Tab-separated table of C-alpha atoms and ligand atoms in Angstrom:
chain	number	residue	atom	x	y	z
A	210	MET	CA	-27.522	138.417	-21.290
A	211	ALA	CA	-30.217	137.174	-18.288
A	212	GLU	CA	-33.730	138.407	-18.517
A	213	GLU	CA	-35.379	140.940	-17.012
A	214	THR	CA	-37.984	140.213	-14.283
A	215	ILE	CA	-40.842	141.531	-12.626
A	216	PHE	CA	-38.703	142.251	-9.900
A	217	SER	CA	-36.648	144.542	-12.196
A	218	LYS	CA	-39.884	146.069	-12.784
A	219	ILE	CA	-40.188	146.304	-8.382
A	220	ILE	CA	-36.438	147.929	-8.171
A	221	ARG	CA	-37.710	150.440	-10.347
A	222	HIS	CA	-40.745	151.464	-8.802
A	223	GLU	CA	-42.516	150.894	-12.203
A	224	ILE	CA	-44.556	148.459	-10.506
A	225	PRO	CA	-46.004	148.463	-7.248
A	226	ALA	CA	-44.583	146.624	-4.435
A	227	ASP	CA	-44.543	147.122	-0.442
A	228	ILE	CA	-41.082	147.990	-0.528
A	229	VAL	CA	-39.736	147.684	3.597
A	230	PHE	CA	-35.838	148.402	2.385
A	231	GLN	CA	-34.430	149.493	-0.395
A	232	ASP	CA	-30.298	150.944	-1.274
A	233	ASP	CA	-28.260	150.882	-3.919
A	234	LYS	CA	-27.516	146.812	-3.794
A	235	VAL	CA	-30.284	145.440	-2.663
A	236	THR	CA	-33.949	145.925	-2.410
A	237	ALA	CA	-36.410	144.073	-0.113
A	238	PHE	CA	-40.404	143.654	-0.687
A	239	ARG	CA	-43.219	141.766	1.025
A	240	ASP	CA	-44.239	138.388	-1.342
A	241	ILE	CA	-47.736	138.965	-3.485
A	242	SER	CA	-48.396	135.567	-1.739
A	243	PRO	CA	-47.088	135.381	1.476
A	244	GLN	CA	-46.408	131.926	3.407
A	245	ALA	CA	-46.088	133.303	7.127
A	246	PRO	CA	-46.757	136.304	9.255
A	247	THR	CA	-44.008	137.735	7.625
A	248	HIS	CA	-42.308	136.922	4.116
A	249	ILE	CA	-40.104	138.937	2.644
A	250	LEU	CA	-38.184	138.757	-0.582
A	251	ILE	CA	-34.496	140.559	-0.633
A	252	ILE	CA	-32.584	140.819	-4.097
A	253	PRO	CA	-29.821	142.359	-5.161
A	254	ASN	CA	-30.343	145.403	-7.464
A	255	LYS	CA	-28.326	143.635	-10.140
A	256	LEU	CA	-30.121	140.963	-11.673
A	257	ILE	CA	-28.427	137.258	-11.217
A	258	PRO	CA	-31.048	134.936	-12.671
A	259	THR	CA	-29.927	131.672	-10.085
A	260	VAL	CA	-27.359	131.087	-6.959
A	261	ASN	CA	-25.680	128.970	-10.157
A	262	HIS	CA	-24.603	132.485	-11.260
A	263	VAL	CA	-23.111	133.898	-8.171
A	264	THR	CA	-19.440	134.806	-9.058
A	265	GLU	CA	-16.632	135.593	-6.203
A	266	GLN	CA	-17.267	139.189	-7.106
A	267	ASP	CA	-21.063	138.567	-5.468
A	268	GLU	CA	-19.130	137.889	-2.176
A	269	GLN	CA	-20.008	141.202	-0.412
A	270	LEU	CA	-23.582	141.230	-1.587
A	271	LEU	CA	-24.545	138.523	-0.835
A	272	GLY	CA	-23.542	139.285	2.512
A	273	HIS	CA	-25.000	142.808	2.000
A	274	MET	CA	-28.247	140.404	1.841
A	275	VAL	CA	-27.965	138.686	4.737
A	276	ILE	CA	-27.005	141.470	6.809
A	277	VAL	CA	-30.355	143.651	5.132
A	278	ALA	CA	-32.642	140.683	6.382
A	279	ALA	CA	-30.935	140.064	9.821
A	280	ASN	CA	-31.817	144.246	10.486
A	281	ILE	CA	-35.724	143.499	9.081
A	282	ALA	CA	-36.396	140.539	10.847
A	283	LYS	CA	-35.553	142.515	14.050
A	284	GLN	CA	-37.903	145.966	12.670
A	285	GLU	CA	-40.550	143.169	12.124
A	286	GLY	CA	-40.203	141.976	15.623
A	287	ILE	CA	-39.125	138.285	15.252
A	288	ASP	CA	-35.343	138.435	15.549
A	289	GLU	CA	-35.654	136.749	18.948
A	290	SER	CA	-39.087	133.822	17.886
A	291	GLY	CA	-37.140	132.751	14.881
A	292	TYR	CA	-37.235	133.130	11.102
A	293	ARG	CA	-36.220	130.956	8.243
A	294	LEU	CA	-33.359	132.327	4.903
A	295	ILE	CA	-34.571	130.323	1.899
A	296	MET	CA	-32.894	130.821	-1.678
A	297	ASN	CA	-34.859	128.617	-4.421
A	298	CYS	CA	-32.352	127.559	-7.303
A	299	ASN	CA	-34.190	125.915	-10.459
A	300	LYS	CA	-36.633	123.182	-11.129
A	301	ASP	CA	-36.590	121.244	-8.221
A	302	ALA	CA	-36.328	123.597	-5.209
A	303	GLY	CA	-39.453	125.236	-7.284
A	304	GLN	CA	-37.501	128.776	-8.224
A	305	GLU	CA	-40.133	130.921	-10.524
A	306	VAL	CA	-38.195	134.503	-10.530
A	307	PHE	CA	-35.372	134.455	-12.299
A	308	HIS	CA	-33.783	137.026	-10.545
A	309	ILE	CA	-32.017	135.466	-7.428
A	310	HIS	CA	-34.254	136.440	-3.907
A	311	MET	CA	-34.027	135.696	-0.518
A	312	HIS	CA	-37.076	134.607	1.369
A	313	LEU	CA	-37.118	135.631	5.141
A	314	ILE	CA	-39.981	133.931	6.696
A	315	GLY	CA	-41.264	133.817	10.139
A	316	GLY	CA	-43.914	134.462	12.309
A	317	LYS	CA	-45.043	131.973	12.959
A	318	ASN	CA	-43.382	128.327	14.325
A	319	LEU	CA	-41.946	127.221	10.343
A	320	GLY	CA	-41.914	123.172	11.271
A	321	ARG	CA	-39.196	121.117	10.376
A	322	LEU	CA	-37.338	122.129	6.615
A	323	ILE	CA	-38.366	119.893	4.217
A	324	GLY	CA	-41.411	117.221	4.455
B	133	LIG	P1	-39.589	131.251	-6.022
B	133	LIG	O1	-40.666	130.719	-5.668
B	133	LIG	O2	-38.850	131.903	-7.244
B	133	LIG	O3	-38.253	131.065	-4.908
B	133	LIG	O4	-40.241	133.232	-5.181
B	133	LIG	C1	-40.414	133.311	-6.256
B	133	LIG	C2	-41.923	134.446	-4.724
B	133	LIG	O5	-41.875	135.778	-5.646
B	133	LIG	C3	-42.801	133.978	-4.234
B	133	LIG	O6	-43.363	133.608	-3.394
B	133	LIG	C4	-44.149	134.797	-5.339
B	133	LIG	O7	-45.286	134.847	-4.392
B	133	LIG	C5	-43.627	136.045	-5.244
B	133	LIG	N1	-43.698	136.619	-6.602
B	133	LIG	C6	-43.899	136.728	-7.598
B	133	LIG	N2	-44.161	137.439	-8.445
B	133	LIG	C7	-44.544	138.561	-7.301
B	133	LIG	C8	-44.678	140.398	-7.240
B	133	LIG	O8	-44.562	140.283	-8.482
B	133	LIG	N3	-44.903	140.434	-6.244
B	133	LIG	C9	-44.554	140.475	-5.268
B	133	LIG	N4	-44.390	141.492	-4.208
B	133	LIG	N5	-44.118	138.739	-4.845
B	133	LIG	C10	-44.119	138.312	-6.068
């Protein structure tokens, strides 16, 4: 069994977070340490520790996360200017919270992806 993280508490509304969207499959909330004017995390309500743990059963769930991200980008008014979706996996990517999450980042020119 994977260990719960702080994100499980956010999903259950046990600790405060600026939740911008929630349904039975996913929760989206503003990052506590935003790297751009819009920085929102989209997470599955089900605990999946890393992208390595995603299975074929999660196909719909992951697709739903992307659709939710695109809808939120529109709400934030950055769908046309552009944004970046990032999922970090393990140490070299700097994953800090072991409950998969998609960063939705935008609202400024983000420059090159690496370096
Ligand atoms: P990672 O590096 O794992 O891809 O990203 C984890 C993200 O979660 C970081 O951007 C960090 O600022 C954010 N984060 C960590 N703890 C909390 C929290 O308690 N609340 C919110 N809203 N964001 C958090």
